[in-house]
Structure formats: C-alpha cells, structure tokens
Amino acid sequence: MDIYIPPKFCVYHTIYRGKLMPPNYFGSSTIQRVNEGYRGSVKSKKYKTIWEKELTENPQLFETQIISIHYTREEAISKELKIQKIFNVVKNPLFINLSYASIN
C-alpha cells in the first residue's frame, strides 16, 4: 500500500497595492505558512522597513497567491530562482526583490 505524501513547499507571488514600493514580490516557503498569511520577508535596506510597516498598518494592501507547489525546499527555491530570472526582478522596477533566491 502506497502512502500519499502531499507537497509541502511552494513558490508564491505577493502583490502590493500601495504606493510606497513596487507592486510585485516572488518568494518561496511552506504551503502552510502562506495559507496562514505569510506574505514574504524583504531583506533589502531599501524596502525592509517599508514592507514591515505596511504589512502591520495596511495588510489589506497585500495579496499572496501560490503559483507552484513542490515536494522539497530545493525544488521550490529552484523554481523561485527561475521565475525571478525570467522577470529579471533585481533590475526590474516592478519588483520589490533586489536579490535572487539563493539555492544554498
């Protein structure tokens, strides 16, 4: 008898509808964490403080959608990195991401 183990990880897209930052952010996490309201962790000096303040004061400005699911964290990070490179998020003014996902 085979036991089904559901995927645990995901890549998500967070849309920010405010005016203080770009509107898009790609990240990866666990499906459960995203379903519980996780929107992402911005580390850049440029946006970190704004991101955290907006999440606290204006959570209604954020919407997060899971765009792919994966069985391992490595698969999720690899997919996140592919998507980030397709959109060239580091140089694209439509993205909050100022660095690419790190596989290691």
N, CA, C and O of each residue as an XYZ file, in Angstrom:
416
protein
N       0.828     -1.174      0.000
C       0.000      0.000      0.000
C       0.883      1.253      0.000
O       1.710      1.438      0.893
N       0.700      2.100     -1.001
C       1.444      3.343     -1.084
C       0.783      4.408     -0.216
O      -0.442      4.488     -0.124
N       1.611      5.209      0.407
C       1.110      6.313      1.217
C       1.375      7.605      0.460
O       2.505      7.878      0.053
N       0.345      8.382      0.279
C       0.481      9.660     -0.413
C       0.983     10.726      0.556
O       0.389     10.955      1.610
N       2.067     11.363      0.189
C       2.589     12.481      0.975
C       2.440     13.731      0.117
O       3.081     13.847     -0.927
N       1.602     14.661      0.549
C       1.360     15.858     -0.275
C       2.572     16.781     -0.312
O       3.417     16.747      0.583
N       2.647     17.601     -1.351
C       3.736     18.573     -1.418
C       3.652     19.529     -0.226
O       2.566     19.824      0.273
N       4.815     20.005      0.220
C       4.855     20.847      1.408
C       5.300     22.284      1.096
O       5.010     23.199      1.868
N       5.991     22.486     -0.012
C       6.594     23.784     -0.310
C       5.937     24.448     -1.512
O       5.272     23.796     -2.317
N       6.138     25.756     -1.618
C       5.538     26.474     -2.731
C       6.363     27.690     -3.127
O       7.227     28.162     -2.389
N       6.058     28.173     -4.321
C       6.522     29.476     -4.780
C       5.278     30.347     -4.812
O       4.220     29.911     -5.265
N       5.404     31.576     -4.332
C       4.252     32.461     -4.258
C       4.572     33.818     -4.885
O       5.730     34.203     -5.045
N       3.513     34.511     -5.227
C       3.598     35.869     -5.775
C       2.769     36.762     -4.866
O       1.569     36.548     -4.694
N       3.419     37.764     -4.287
C       2.698     38.736     -3.471
C       2.543     40.017     -4.270
O       3.504     40.550     -4.823
N       1.315     40.494     -4.314
C       1.007     41.765     -4.981
C       0.761     42.804     -3.895
O      -0.028     42.595     -2.973
N       1.453     43.924     -4.030
C       1.298     45.048     -3.103
C       0.559     46.151     -3.841
O       0.996     46.588     -4.906
N      -0.544     46.599     -3.290
C      -1.380     47.597     -3.951
C      -1.231     49.003     -3.377
O      -2.073     49.869     -3.617
N      -0.170     49.225     -2.624
C       0.091     50.558     -2.087
C       0.934     51.377     -3.050
O       1.126     50.996     -4.205
N       1.432     52.498     -2.566
C       2.190     53.414     -3.416
C       3.637     53.606     -2.963
O       4.367     54.396     -3.561
N       4.059     52.901     -1.925
C       5.389     53.128     -1.361
C       6.472     52.199     -1.898
O       7.660     52.443     -1.692
N       6.058     51.120     -2.596
C       7.004     50.130     -3.119
C       6.496     49.637     -4.470
O       5.356     49.905     -4.850
N       7.351     48.916     -5.192
C       6.870     48.269     -6.418
C       5.769     47.252     -6.086
O       5.631     46.848     -4.932
N       4.995     46.843     -7.076
C       3.821     46.007     -6.796
C       4.045     44.500     -6.690
O       3.118     43.781     -6.320
N       5.243     43.995     -7.002
C       5.414     42.542     -7.084
C       6.550     42.017     -6.227
O       7.574     42.674     -6.037
N       6.335     40.798     -5.709
C       7.367     40.103     -4.936
C       7.190     38.603     -5.152
O       6.087     38.080     -4.997
N       8.270     37.912     -5.508
C       8.256     36.445     -5.626
C       9.069     35.856     -4.489
O      10.140     36.361     -4.155
N       8.556     34.780     -3.891
C       9.274     34.097     -2.837
C       8.898     32.636     -2.788
O       8.082     32.164     -3.579
N       9.506     31.913     -1.841
C       9.150     30.513     -1.618
C       9.079     30.265     -0.115
O       9.756     30.925      0.674
N       8.255     29.313      0.255
C       8.040     28.994      1.663
C       7.288     27.669      1.737
O       7.223     26.919      0.763
N       6.725     27.398      2.908
C       5.842     26.233      3.001
C       4.430     26.666      2.617
O       4.043     27.820      2.806
N       3.687     25.736      2.087
C       2.291     25.999      1.724
C       1.511     26.431      2.966
O       0.723     27.376      2.916
N       1.736     25.736      4.073
C       1.022     26.055      5.309
C       1.289     27.493      5.746
O       0.362     28.211      6.122
N       2.532     27.907      5.697
C       2.880     29.265      6.136
C       2.162     30.314      5.272
O       1.615     31.284      5.798
N       2.165     30.118      3.959
C       1.487     31.062      3.066
C      -0.006     31.051      3.335
O      -0.636     32.107      3.391
N      -0.578     29.864      3.503
C      -2.012     29.770      3.793
C      -2.383     30.415      5.124
O      -3.536     30.795      5.329
N      -1.422     30.540      6.019
C      -1.664     31.178      7.321
C      -1.418     32.687      7.282
O      -1.505     33.357      8.311
N      -1.110     33.227      6.090
C      -0.997     34.675      5.964
C       0.387     35.225      5.694
O       0.558     36.441      5.607
N       1.372     34.366      5.558
C       2.727     34.839      5.267
C       2.756     35.527      3.905
O       2.202     35.007      2.936
N       3.393     36.683      3.827
C       3.448     37.469      2.589
C       4.850     37.576      2.011
O       5.024     38.012      0.873
N       5.854     37.178      2.793
C       7.230     37.258      2.344
C       8.082     38.022      3.331
O       7.575     38.731      4.201
N       9.388     37.866      3.181
C      10.352     38.564      4.028
C      11.296     39.347      3.136
O      12.111     38.768      2.418
N      11.184     40.646      3.183
C      12.043     41.508      2.380
C      13.265     41.864      3.218
O      13.131     42.332      4.349
N      14.452     41.643      2.668
C      15.692     41.863      3.415
C      16.432     43.131      3.006
O      17.300     43.596      3.745
N      16.113     43.693      1.858
C      16.875     44.838      1.356
C      16.707     46.064      2.243
O      15.635     46.297      2.801
N      17.776     46.844      2.367
C      17.714     48.087      3.145
C      16.696     49.050      2.543
O      16.064     49.826      3.259
N      16.544     48.992      1.230
C      15.658     49.912      0.528
C      14.189     49.715      0.904
O      13.451     50.689      1.052
N      13.761     48.456      1.058
C      12.339     48.179      1.257
C      11.964     47.491      2.567
O      10.781     47.455      2.905
N      12.915     46.948      3.315
C      12.587     46.148      4.501
C      11.685     46.894      5.492
O      10.649     46.367      5.896
N      12.064     48.100      5.881
C      11.295     48.854      6.874
C       9.909     49.210      6.348
O       8.915     49.104      7.067
N       9.853     49.633      5.088
C       8.561     49.985      4.486
C       7.661     48.756      4.433
O       6.489     48.816      4.805
N       8.228     47.627      3.959
C       7.483     46.368      3.850
C       6.875     45.989      5.195
O       5.680     45.708      5.283
N       7.695     45.980      6.239
C       7.223     45.566      7.554
C       6.159     46.529      8.103
O       5.179     46.096      8.710
N       6.356     47.824      7.890
C       5.380     48.814      8.365
C       4.052     48.671      7.614
O       2.983     48.708      8.222
N       4.128     48.510      6.297
C       2.903     48.354      5.504
C       2.169     47.067      5.868
O       0.940     47.063      5.947
N       2.899     45.977      6.090
C       2.252     44.726      6.489
C       1.504     44.888      7.808
O       0.421     44.330      7.986
N       2.081     45.651      8.726
C       1.464     45.865     10.028
C       0.280     46.830      9.948
O      -0.792     46.565     10.492
N       0.494     47.950      9.262
C      -0.516     49.009      9.255
C      -1.554     48.882      8.143
O      -2.674     49.373      8.284
N      -1.194     48.233      7.047
C      -2.093     48.134      5.888
C      -2.078     46.736      5.267
O      -1.804     46.606      4.074
N      -2.363     45.702      6.035
C      -2.302     44.343      5.485
C      -3.251     44.125      4.309
O      -3.028     43.235      3.489
N      -4.305     44.931      4.224
C      -5.266     44.795      3.124
C      -4.647     45.144      1.768
O      -5.235     44.845      0.729
N      -3.475     45.768      1.766
C      -2.811     46.130      0.504
C      -2.020     44.977     -0.101
O      -1.468     45.109     -1.194
N      -1.962     43.841      0.605
C      -1.180     42.692      0.146
C      -2.096     41.526     -0.209
O      -3.058     41.228      0.499
N      -1.773     40.881     -1.314
C      -2.472     39.653     -1.699
C      -1.420     38.662     -2.176
O      -0.594     38.983     -3.031
N      -1.456     37.467     -1.625
C      -0.469     36.452     -1.974
C      -1.154     35.248     -2.594
O      -2.156     34.747     -2.084
N      -0.591     34.794     -3.709
C      -1.120     33.621     -4.412
C      -0.008     32.606     -4.602
O       1.103     32.956     -5.001
N      -0.307     31.361     -4.319
C       0.640     30.275     -4.587
C       0.622     30.014     -6.080
O      -0.441     29.842     -6.677
N       1.810     29.986     -6.684
C       1.874     29.782     -8.135
C       2.457     28.430     -8.535
O       2.294     28.003     -9.679
N       3.140     27.745     -7.601
C       3.578     26.369     -7.867
C       3.821     25.666     -6.539
O       4.157     26.302     -5.539
N       3.647     24.349     -6.538
C       3.874     23.559     -5.332
C       4.952     22.511     -5.600
O       5.138     22.052     -6.728
N       5.668     22.143     -4.506
C       6.849     21.279     -4.649
C       6.992     20.370     -3.435
O       6.511     20.675     -2.343
N       7.658     19.257     -3.653
C       7.869     18.291     -2.584
C       9.058     18.641     -1.699
O       9.092     18.259     -0.529
N      10.030     19.361     -2.243
C      11.205     19.711     -1.437
C      11.459     21.219     -1.492
O      11.047     21.903     -2.429
N      12.149     21.716     -0.461
C      12.523     23.125     -0.427
C      13.443     23.453     -1.608
O      13.341     24.526     -2.203
N      14.328     22.533     -1.935
C      15.260     22.757     -3.044
C      14.518     22.961     -4.364
O      14.871     23.845     -5.145
N      13.487     22.143     -4.615
C      12.682     22.308     -5.834
C      12.007     23.674     -5.853
O      11.974     24.343     -6.886
N      11.468     24.085     -4.704
C      10.770     25.369     -4.625
C      11.736     26.527     -4.870
O      11.416     27.452     -5.618
N      12.899     26.483     -4.254
C      13.872     27.565     -4.430
C      14.364     27.611     -5.870
O      14.555     28.690     -6.431
N      14.568     26.454     -6.463
C      14.998     26.399     -7.867
C      13.964     27.037     -8.791
O      14.315     27.792     -9.697
N      12.685     26.730     -8.555
C      11.602     27.317     -9.351
C      11.495     28.821     -9.094
O      11.310     29.598    -10.030
N      11.610     29.226     -7.848
C      11.585     30.651     -7.497
C      12.686     31.395     -8.261
O      12.442     32.453     -8.841
N      13.881     30.841     -8.255
C      15.010     31.467     -8.945
C      14.761     31.570    -10.450
O      15.069     32.592    -11.063
N      14.206     30.516    -11.044
C      13.884     30.546    -12.484
C      12.911     31.675    -12.800
O      13.108     32.426    -13.754
N      11.868     31.787    -11.998
C      10.862     32.832    -12.212
C      11.483     34.213    -12.030
O      11.241     35.123    -12.822
N      12.280     34.358    -10.985
C      12.930     35.643    -10.735
C      13.825     36.047    -11.902
O      13.877     37.220    -12.273
N      14.529     35.076    -12.481
C      15.413     35.389    -13.618
C      14.608     35.723    -14.875
O      14.997     36.607    -15.638
N      13.500     35.031    -15.095
C      12.646     35.333    -16.248
C      12.199     36.791    -16.205
O      12.197     37.477    -17.228
N      11.820     37.260    -15.017
C      11.346     38.638    -14.865
C      12.478     39.625    -14.553
O      12.241     40.826    -14.420
N      13.710     39.109    -14.438
C      14.868     39.946    -14.114
C      14.546     40.857    -12.928
O      14.747     42.070    -12.990
N      14.045     40.253    -11.849
C      13.493     41.012    -10.724
C      14.470     41.993    -10.090
O      14.058     43.030     -9.570
N      15.756     41.677    -10.129
C      16.744     42.539     -9.479
C      16.843     43.903    -10.161
O      17.090     44.916     -9.508
N      16.650     43.917    -11.469
C      16.764     45.175    -12.223
C      15.415     45.720    -12.691
O      15.349     46.801    -13.276
N      14.358     44.982    -12.437
C      13.035     45.367    -12.913
C      12.351     46.271    -11.876
O      12.152     45.844    -10.738
N      11.992     47.493    -12.238
C      11.393     48.412    -11.268
C       9.995     48.005    -10.780
O       9.436     48.651     -9.894
N       9.435     46.944    -11.353
C       8.124     46.467    -10.918
C       8.217     45.457     -9.777
O       7.195     44.939     -9.327
N       9.451     45.168     -9.299
C       9.648     44.143     -8.280
C      10.347     44.666     -7.042
O      11.276     45.470     -7.124
N       9.887     44.201     -5.905
C      10.498     44.517     -4.614
C      11.782     43.714     -4.443
O      12.712     44.173     -3.780
N      11.846     42.521     -5.032
C      13.045     41.680     -4.903
C      14.260     42.439     -5.424
O      14.263     42.900     -6.566
N      15.291     42.571     -4.591
C      16.528     43.206     -5.021
C      17.688     42.226     -5.029
O      18.839     42.617     -5.228
N      17.382     40.947     -4.811
C      18.376     39.881     -4.957
C      17.645     38.624     -5.417
O      16.434     38.486     -5.247
N      18.418     37.714     -6.005
C      17.840     36.449     -6.444
C      17.838     35.442     -5.309
O      18.633     35.548     -4.375
N      16.950     34.471     -5.389
C      16.890     33.386     -4.422
C      18.227     32.649     -4.421
O      18.845     32.457     -5.468
N      18.658     32.245     -3.241
C      19.922     31.521     -3.118
C      19.628     30.044     -2.896
O      18.955     29.666     -1.937
N      20.141     29.223     -3.795
C      19.874     27.775     -3.700
C      20.601     27.169     -2.511
O      20.120     26.198     -1.927
N      21.734     27.713     -2.149
C      22.481     27.184     -0.996
C      22.223     28.049      0.216
O      22.756     27.778      1.292
